[in-house]
CSV table of C-alpha atoms in Angstrom, one decimal:
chain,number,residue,atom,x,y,z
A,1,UNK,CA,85.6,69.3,94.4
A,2,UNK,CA,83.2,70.1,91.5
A,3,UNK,CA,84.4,71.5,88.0
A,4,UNK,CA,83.7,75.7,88.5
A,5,UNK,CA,81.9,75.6,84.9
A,6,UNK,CA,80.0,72.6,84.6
A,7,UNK,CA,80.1,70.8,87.8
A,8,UNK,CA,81.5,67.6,87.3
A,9,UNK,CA,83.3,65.7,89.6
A,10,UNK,CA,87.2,66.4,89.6
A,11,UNK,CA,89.4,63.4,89.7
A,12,UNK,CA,92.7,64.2,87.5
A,13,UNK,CA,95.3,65.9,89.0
A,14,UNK,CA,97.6,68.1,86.7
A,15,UNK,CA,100.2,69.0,89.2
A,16,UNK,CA,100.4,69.0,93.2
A,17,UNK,CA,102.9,71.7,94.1
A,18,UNK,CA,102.6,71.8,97.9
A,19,UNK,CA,101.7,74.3,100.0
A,20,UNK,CA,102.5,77.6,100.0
A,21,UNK,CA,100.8,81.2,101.1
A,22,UNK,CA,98.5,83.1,98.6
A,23,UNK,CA,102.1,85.0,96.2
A,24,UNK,CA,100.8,88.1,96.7
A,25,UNK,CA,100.9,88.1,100.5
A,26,UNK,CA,103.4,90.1,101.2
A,27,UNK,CA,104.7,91.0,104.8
A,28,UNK,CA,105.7,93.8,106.2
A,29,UNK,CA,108.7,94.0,109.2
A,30,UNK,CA,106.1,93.6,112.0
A,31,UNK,CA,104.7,90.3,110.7
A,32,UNK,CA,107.8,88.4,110.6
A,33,UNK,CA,106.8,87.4,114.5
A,34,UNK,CA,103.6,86.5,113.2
A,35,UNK,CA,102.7,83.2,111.3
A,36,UNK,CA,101.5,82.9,107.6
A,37,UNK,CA,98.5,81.2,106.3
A,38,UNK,CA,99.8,77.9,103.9
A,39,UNK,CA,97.3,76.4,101.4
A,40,UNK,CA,97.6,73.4,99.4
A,41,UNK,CA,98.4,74.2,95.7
A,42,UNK,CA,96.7,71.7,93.7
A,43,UNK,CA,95.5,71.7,89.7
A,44,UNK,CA,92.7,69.2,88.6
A,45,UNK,CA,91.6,69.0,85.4
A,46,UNK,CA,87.7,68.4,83.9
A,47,UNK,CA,87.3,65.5,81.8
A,48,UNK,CA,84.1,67.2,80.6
A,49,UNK,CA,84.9,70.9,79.6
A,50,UNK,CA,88.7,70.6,80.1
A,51,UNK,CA,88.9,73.7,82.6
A,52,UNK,CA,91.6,73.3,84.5
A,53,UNK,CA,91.6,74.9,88.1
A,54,UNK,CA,93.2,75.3,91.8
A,55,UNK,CA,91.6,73.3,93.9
A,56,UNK,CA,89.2,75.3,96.2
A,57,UNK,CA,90.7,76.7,99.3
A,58,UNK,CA,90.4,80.7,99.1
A,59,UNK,CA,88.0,83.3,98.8
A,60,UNK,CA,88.5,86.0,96.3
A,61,UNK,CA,88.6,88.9,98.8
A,62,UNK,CA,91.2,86.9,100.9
A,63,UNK,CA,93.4,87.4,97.8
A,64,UNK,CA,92.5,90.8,96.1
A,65,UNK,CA,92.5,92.6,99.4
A,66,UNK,CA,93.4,96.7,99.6
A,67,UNK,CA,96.6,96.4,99.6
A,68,UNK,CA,97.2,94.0,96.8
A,69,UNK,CA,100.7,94.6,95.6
A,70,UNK,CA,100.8,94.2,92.0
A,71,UNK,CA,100.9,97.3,89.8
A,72,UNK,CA,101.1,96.5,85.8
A,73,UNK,CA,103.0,100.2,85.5
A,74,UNK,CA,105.9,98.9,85.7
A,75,UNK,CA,106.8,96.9,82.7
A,76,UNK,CA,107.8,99.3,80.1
A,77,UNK,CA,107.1,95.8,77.5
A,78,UNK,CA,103.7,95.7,79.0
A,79,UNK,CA,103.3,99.1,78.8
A,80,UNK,CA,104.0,99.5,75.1
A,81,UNK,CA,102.0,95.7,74.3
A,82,UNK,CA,98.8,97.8,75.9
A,83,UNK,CA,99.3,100.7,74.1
A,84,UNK,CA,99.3,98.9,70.4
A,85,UNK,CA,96.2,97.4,71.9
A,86,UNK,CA,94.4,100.2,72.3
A,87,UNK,CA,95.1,102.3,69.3
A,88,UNK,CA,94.4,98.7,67.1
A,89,UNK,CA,91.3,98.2,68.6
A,90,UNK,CA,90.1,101.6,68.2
A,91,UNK,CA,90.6,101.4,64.8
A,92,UNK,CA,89.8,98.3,64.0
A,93,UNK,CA,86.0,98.4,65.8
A,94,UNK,CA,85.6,102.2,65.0
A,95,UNK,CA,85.5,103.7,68.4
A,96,UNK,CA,84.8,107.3,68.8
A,97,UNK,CA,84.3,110.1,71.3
A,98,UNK,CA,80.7,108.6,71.3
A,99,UNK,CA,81.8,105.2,72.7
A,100,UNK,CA,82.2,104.3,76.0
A,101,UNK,CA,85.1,101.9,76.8
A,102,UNK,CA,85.4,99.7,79.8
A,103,UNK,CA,88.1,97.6,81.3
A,104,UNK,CA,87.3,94.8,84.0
A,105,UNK,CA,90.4,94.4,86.2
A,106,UNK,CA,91.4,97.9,85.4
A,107,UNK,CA,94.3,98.2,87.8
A,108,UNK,CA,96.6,101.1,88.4
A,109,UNK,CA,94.9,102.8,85.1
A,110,UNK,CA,97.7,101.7,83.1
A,111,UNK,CA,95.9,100.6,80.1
A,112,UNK,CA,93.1,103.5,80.2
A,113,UNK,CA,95.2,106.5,80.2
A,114,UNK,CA,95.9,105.6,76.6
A,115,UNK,CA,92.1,105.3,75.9
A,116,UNK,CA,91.8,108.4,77.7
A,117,UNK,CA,94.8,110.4,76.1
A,118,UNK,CA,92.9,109.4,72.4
A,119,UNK,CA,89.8,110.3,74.1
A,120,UNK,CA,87.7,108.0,74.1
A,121,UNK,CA,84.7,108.4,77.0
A,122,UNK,CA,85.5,105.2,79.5
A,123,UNK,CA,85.8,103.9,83.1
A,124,UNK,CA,87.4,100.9,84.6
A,125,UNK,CA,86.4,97.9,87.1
A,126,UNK,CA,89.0,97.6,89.8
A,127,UNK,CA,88.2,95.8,93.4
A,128,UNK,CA,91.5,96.7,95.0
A,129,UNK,CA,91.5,99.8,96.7
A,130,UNK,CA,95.8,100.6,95.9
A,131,UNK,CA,95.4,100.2,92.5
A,132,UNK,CA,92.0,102.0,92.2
A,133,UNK,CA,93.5,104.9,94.0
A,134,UNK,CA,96.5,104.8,91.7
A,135,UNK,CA,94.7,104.8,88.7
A,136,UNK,CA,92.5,107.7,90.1
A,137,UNK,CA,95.3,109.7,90.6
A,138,UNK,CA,95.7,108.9,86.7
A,139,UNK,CA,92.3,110.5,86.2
A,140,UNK,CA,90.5,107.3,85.4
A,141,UNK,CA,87.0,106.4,86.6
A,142,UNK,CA,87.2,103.7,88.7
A,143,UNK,CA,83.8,101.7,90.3
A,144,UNK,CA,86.0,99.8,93.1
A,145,UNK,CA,84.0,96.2,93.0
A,146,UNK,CA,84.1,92.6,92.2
A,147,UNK,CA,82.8,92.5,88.3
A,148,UNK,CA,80.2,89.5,87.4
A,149,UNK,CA,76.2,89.9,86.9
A,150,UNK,CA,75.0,92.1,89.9
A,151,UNK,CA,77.3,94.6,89.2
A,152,UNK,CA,76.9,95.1,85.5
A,153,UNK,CA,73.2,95.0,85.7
A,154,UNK,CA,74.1,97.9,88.4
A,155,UNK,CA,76.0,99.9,85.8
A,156,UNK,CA,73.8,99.5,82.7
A,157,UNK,CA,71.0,100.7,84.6
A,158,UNK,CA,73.2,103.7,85.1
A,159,UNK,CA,73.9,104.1,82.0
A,160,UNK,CA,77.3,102.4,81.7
A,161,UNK,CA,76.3,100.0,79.1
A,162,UNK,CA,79.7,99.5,76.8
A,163,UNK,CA,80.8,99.4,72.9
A,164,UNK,CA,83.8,97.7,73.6
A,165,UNK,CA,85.1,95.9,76.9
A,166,UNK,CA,88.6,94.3,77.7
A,167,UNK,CA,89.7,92.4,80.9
A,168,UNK,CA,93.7,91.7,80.5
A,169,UNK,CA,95.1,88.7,82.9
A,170,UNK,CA,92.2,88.2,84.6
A,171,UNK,CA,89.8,85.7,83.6
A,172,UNK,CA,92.0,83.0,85.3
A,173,UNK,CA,91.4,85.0,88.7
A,174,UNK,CA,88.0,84.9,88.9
A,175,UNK,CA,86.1,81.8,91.2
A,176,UNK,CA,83.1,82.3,89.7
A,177,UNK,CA,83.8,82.3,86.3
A,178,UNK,CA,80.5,81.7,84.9
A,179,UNK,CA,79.3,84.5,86.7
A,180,UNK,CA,82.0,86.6,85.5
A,181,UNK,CA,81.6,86.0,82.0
A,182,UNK,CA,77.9,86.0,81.8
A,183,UNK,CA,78.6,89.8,83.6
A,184,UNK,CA,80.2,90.6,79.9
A,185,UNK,CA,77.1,89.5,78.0
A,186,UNK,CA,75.5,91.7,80.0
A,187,UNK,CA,77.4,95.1,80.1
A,188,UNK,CA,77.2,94.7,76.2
A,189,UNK,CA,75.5,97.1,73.9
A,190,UNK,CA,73.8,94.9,71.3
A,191,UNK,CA,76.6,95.0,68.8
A,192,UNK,CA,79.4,95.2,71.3
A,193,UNK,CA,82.5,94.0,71.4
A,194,UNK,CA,84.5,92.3,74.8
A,195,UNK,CA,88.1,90.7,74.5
A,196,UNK,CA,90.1,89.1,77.0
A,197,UNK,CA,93.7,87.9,77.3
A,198,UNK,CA,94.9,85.3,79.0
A,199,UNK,CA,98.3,82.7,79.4
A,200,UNK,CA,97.2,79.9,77.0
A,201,UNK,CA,97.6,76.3,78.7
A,202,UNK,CA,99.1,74.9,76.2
A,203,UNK,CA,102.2,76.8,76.5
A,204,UNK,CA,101.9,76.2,80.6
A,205,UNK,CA,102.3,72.4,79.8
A,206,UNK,CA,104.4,72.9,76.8
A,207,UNK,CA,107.4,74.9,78.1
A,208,UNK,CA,106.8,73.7,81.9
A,209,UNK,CA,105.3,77.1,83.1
A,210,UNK,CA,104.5,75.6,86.5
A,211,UNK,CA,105.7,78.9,88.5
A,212,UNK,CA,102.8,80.9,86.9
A,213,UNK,CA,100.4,78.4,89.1
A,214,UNK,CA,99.2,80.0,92.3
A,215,UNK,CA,96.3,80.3,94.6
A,216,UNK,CA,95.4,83.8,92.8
A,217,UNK,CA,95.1,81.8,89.1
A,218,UNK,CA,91.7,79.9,90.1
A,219,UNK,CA,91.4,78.6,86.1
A,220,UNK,CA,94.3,77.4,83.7
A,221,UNK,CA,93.0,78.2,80.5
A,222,UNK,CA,92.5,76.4,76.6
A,223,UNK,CA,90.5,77.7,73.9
A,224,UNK,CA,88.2,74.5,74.1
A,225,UNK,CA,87.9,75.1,77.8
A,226,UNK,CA,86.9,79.3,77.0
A,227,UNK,CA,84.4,78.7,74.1
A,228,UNK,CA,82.4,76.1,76.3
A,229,UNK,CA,82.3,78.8,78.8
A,230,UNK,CA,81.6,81.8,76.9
A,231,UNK,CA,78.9,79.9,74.8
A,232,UNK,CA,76.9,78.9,78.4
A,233,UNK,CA,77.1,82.7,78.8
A,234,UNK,CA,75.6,83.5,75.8
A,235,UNK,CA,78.6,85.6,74.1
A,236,UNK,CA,80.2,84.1,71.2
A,237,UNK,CA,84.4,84.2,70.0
A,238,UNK,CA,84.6,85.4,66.6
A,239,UNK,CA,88.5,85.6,66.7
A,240,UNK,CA,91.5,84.6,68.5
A,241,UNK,CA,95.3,85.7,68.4
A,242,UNK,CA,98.5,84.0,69.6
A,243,UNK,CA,100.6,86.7,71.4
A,244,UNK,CA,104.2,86.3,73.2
A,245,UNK,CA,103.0,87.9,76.5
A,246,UNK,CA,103.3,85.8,80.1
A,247,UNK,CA,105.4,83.3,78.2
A,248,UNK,CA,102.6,82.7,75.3
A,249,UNK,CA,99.0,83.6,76.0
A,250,UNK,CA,95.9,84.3,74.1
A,251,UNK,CA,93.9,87.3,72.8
A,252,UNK,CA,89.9,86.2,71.8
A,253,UNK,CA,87.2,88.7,70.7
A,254,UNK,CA,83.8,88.1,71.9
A,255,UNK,CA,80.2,89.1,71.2
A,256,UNK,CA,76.6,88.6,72.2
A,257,UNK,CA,75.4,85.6,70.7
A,258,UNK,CA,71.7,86.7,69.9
A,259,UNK,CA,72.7,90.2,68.6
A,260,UNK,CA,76.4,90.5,67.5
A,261,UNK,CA,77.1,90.6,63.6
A,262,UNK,CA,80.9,89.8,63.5
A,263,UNK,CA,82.1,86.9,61.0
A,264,UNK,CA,83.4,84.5,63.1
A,265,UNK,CA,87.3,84.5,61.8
A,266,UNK,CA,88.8,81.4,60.5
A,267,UNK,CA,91.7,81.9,63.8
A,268,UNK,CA,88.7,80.0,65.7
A,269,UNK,CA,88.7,76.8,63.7
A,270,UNK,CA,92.5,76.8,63.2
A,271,UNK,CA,93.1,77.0,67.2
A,272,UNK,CA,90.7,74.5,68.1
A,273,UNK,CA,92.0,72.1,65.9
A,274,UNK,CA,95.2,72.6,66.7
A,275,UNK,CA,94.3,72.2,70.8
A,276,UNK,CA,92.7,68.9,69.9
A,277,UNK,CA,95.9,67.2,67.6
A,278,UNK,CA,98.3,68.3,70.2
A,279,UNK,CA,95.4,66.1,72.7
A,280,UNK,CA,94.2,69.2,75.0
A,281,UNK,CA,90.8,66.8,75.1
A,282,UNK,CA,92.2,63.9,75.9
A,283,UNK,CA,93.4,62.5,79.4
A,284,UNK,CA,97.0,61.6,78.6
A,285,UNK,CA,98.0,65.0,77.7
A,286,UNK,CA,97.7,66.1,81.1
A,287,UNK,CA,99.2,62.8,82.6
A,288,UNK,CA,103.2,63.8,83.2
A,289,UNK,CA,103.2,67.9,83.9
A,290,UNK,CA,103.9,67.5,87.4
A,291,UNK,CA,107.4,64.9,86.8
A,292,UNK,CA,108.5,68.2,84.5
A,293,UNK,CA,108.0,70.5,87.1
A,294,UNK,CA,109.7,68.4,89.8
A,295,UNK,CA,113.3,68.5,87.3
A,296,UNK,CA,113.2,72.4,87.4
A,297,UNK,CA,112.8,72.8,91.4
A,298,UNK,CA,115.6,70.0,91.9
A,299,UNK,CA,118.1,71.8,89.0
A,300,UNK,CA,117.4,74.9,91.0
A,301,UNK,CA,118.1,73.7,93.6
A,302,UNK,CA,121.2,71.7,92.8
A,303,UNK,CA,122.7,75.4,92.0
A,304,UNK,CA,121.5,77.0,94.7
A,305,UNK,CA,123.6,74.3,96.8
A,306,UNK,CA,126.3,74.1,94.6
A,307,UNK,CA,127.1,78.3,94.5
A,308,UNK,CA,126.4,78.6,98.5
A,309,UNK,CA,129.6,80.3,98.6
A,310,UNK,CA,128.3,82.7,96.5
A,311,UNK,CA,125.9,85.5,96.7
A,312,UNK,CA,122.9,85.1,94.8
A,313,UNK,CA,119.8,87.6,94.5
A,314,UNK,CA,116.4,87.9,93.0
A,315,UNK,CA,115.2,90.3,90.4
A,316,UNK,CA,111.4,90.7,90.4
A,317,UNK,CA,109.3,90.1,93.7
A,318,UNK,CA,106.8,88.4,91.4
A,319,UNK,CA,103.9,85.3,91.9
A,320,UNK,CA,106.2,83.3,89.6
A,321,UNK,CA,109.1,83.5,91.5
A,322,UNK,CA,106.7,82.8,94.9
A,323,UNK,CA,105.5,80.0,93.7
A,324,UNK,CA,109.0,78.2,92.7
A,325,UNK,CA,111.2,79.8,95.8
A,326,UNK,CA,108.2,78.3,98.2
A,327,UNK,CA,108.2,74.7,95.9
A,328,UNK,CA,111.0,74.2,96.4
A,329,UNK,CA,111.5,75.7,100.3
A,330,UNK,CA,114.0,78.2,99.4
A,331,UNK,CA,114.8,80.7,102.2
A,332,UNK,CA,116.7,84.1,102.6
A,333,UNK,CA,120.0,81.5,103.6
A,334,UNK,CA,119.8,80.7,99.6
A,335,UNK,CA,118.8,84.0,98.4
A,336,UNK,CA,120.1,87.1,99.9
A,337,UNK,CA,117.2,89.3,98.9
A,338,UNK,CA,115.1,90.4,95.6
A,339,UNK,CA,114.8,93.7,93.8
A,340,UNK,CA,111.8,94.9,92.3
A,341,UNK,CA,111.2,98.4,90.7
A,342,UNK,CA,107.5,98.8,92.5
A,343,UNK,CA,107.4,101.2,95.7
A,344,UNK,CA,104.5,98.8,97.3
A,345,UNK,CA,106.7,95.9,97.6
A,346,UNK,CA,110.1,97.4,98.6
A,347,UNK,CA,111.1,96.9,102.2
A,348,UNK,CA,108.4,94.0,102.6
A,349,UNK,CA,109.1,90.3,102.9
A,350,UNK,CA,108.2,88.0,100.3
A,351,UNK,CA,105.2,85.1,101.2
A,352,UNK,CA,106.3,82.2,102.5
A,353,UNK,CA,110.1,82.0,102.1
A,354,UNK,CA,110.3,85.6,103.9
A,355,UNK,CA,113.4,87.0,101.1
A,356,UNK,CA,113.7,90.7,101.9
A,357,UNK,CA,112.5,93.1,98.9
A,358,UNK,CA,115.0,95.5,98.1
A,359,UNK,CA,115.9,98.6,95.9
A,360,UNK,CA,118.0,98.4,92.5
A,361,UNK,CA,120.6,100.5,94.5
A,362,UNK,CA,121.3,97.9,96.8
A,363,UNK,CA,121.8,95.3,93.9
A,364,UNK,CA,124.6,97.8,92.5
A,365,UNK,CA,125.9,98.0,96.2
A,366,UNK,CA,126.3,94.7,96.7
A,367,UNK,CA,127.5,93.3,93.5
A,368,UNK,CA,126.5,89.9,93.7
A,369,UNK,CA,127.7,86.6,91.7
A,370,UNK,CA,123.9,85.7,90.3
A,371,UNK,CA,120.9,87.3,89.4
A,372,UNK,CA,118.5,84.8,89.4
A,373,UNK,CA,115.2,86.8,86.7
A,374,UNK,CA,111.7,85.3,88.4
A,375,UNK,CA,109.4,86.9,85.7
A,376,UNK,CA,111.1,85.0,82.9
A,377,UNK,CA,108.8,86.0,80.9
A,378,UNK,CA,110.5,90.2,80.9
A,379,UNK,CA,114.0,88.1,80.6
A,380,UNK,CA,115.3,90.1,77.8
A,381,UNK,CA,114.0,93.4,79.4
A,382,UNK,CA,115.5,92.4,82.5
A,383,UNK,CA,118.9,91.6,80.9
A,384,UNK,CA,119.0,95.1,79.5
A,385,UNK,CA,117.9,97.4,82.3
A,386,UNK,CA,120.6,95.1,84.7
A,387,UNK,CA,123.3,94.7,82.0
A,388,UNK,CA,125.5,96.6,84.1
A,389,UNK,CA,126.3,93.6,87.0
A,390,UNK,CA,128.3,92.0,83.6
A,391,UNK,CA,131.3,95.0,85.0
A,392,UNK,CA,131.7,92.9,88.1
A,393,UNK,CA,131.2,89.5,86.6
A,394,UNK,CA,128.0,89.2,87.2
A,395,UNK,CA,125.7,86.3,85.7
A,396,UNK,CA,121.9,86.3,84.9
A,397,UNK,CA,120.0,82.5,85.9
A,398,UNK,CA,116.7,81.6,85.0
A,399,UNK,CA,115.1,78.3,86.1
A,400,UNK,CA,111.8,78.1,83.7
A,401,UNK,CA,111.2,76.0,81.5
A,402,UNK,CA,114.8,75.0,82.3
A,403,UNK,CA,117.9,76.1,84.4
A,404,UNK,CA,119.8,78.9,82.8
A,405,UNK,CA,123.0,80.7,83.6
A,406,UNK,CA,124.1,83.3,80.6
């Protein structure tokens, strides 16, 4: 395989985490007689740009399909992060009722309603048709397509050229990231503005974040890694914040490079050098990841074994929690079945190791021993909406970056 941004050969392996369905796959009751699709999942890493990336094996409508079951409405932390988002940015880059506003990856709407509500003219980019519909229902524009070059030349000759542009969480699932990118560059107005926010690899590696790996994260991503990229695109990052979200993840601001006229913040410097002294350009860094990942599956295991006379369940049917349950070939025997707050995925069967998804109500029916938290990064949030199973002696368990019981 070839490097998705500058084509080199790929011949370092970050982490080899078997094979495993695409984690949002979900099944439904009548495809339990039916068998699943299993891809490796494999990281390599570019000794030339330093992209890291899933090894080839799916097509980006084979993951994003209709029905794609992830909503971002229902995280009330997420909810309020994007909120203080868009009332900052609207400040801070002057946008009026004579801007226009667009978000790539747009969703259920969740992020636009605020632009809306301080109104703002916008419209949102969203290639599922669920969440398209749901953020219709929302009164959002939606154009339901794949974003890169095509499309945005499509919509500035319509006249949907943008001020300002934001893409949340999904510049790691794109396959053609070049294309994707270079789509920004041109959807710009001259002086516009595009920011994007994304997990930061160095936290992945740092705190052992190998359960936010799967088939639908096509790039792993570095500020070296993003500047090389944006600069072959021909937009240029003039800032960059460090944010807490998706266990540590980063927030750059971006503009044409021929016609922006933003000082390029001292943030940019500062990150890159710190990338480069912890070694994020350097082979060795990337050498021992998979040995840390291997201790969390076999700890998690080990309790799963050792509390098999009690009853365990998940909270949050999420790609995380897919990506460890199926690394470590944990089936419904281990785990009686996961909550989630999302109507789309309640009553369907989780990828791979086939854990029923049930409601909260069931969870207070059954009163079980553990809750094992999948999206550790809403841990706290979690804790406090389920505080209530600590009545019947309930504990909470994490198992990134380490095994946790509390």
């Amino acid at each position: 395989m070839n490097c998705r941004h500058c084509n080199e050969n790929l011949d370092l392996t970050l982490v080899n985490l078997g094979v495993c369905p695409p984690s949002n796959a979900y099944l439904k009751k009548e495809d339990l007689d039916k068998p699943e699709t299993f891809y490796p999942l494999e990281v390599l890493v570019c000794e030339k740009c330093w992209l890291v990336q899933t090894k080839d094996f799916n097509k980006e409508d084979e993951l994003f399909t209709s029905d794609y079951a992830y909503f971002s409405s229902f995280s009330t932390s997420w909810l309020k992060h994007c909120e203080n988002f868009v009332n900052t940015s609207i400040e801070r880059f002057d946008l009026t009722e004579e801007s226009k506003f667009v978000e790539v990856a747009a969703n259920d709407g969740y992020l636009l309603k605020f632009v809306k509500d301080r109104g703002i003219p916008c419209y949102g980019v969203e290639p599922t048709n669920s969440t398209a519909n749901a953020a219709r229902e929302k009164g959002i524009e939606i154009v339901e397509e794949f974003f890169g070059v095509d499309l945005a030349t499509k919509l500035v000759n319509d006249g949907g050229s943008a001020d300002f542009t934001c893409a949340k969480n999904v510049l790691a699932h794109v396959p053609d990231i070049n294309d994707f990118v270079a789509g920004f560059e041109k959807l710009l107005k001259p002086e516009g503005v595009c920011t994007f926010e994304f997990p930061h690899l160095y936290e992945l590696i740092s705190n052992n974040q190998f359960d936010t790996i799967y088939h639908e994260h096509y790039s792993y991503l570095s500020l070296l890694s993003v500047k090389t990229i944006f600069e072959k695109n021909g937009l240029t990052i003039f800032d960059v914040a460090q944010l807490p979200t998706h266990g540590g993840s980063l927030r750059v601001f971006a503009q044409k490079t021929t016609t922006g006229n933003k000082q390029i913040e001292a943030s940019v410097a500062n990150l890159l050098a710190q990338e480069v002294e912890a070694g994020m350009n350097n082979v060795d860094y990337y050498k021992n990841f998979e040995r840390s990942a291997k201790k969390v599956k076999d700890d998690f295991l080990e309790f799963l074994i050792k509390h098999s006379d009690k009853k365990i369940v998940g909270y949050g049917a999420a790609a995380k929690g897919n990506t460890l349950l199926n690394y470590g070939g944990v089936k419904h025997d281990s785990i009686d079945f996961v909550v989630d707050r999302s109507p789309s995925k309640i009553g369907k069967y989780l990828p791979g190791s086939r854990i029923r998804v049930a409601t909260e109500e069931e969870l207070k029916s059954e009163k079980p021993d553990y809750v094992v938290i999948f999206p550790w990064n809403l841990k706290t949030e979690i804790e406090g909406q389920l505080s209530y199973i600590r009545e019947w002696g309930g504990r909470f368990v994490t198992a990134v970056p380490e095994l946790s019981i509390f």
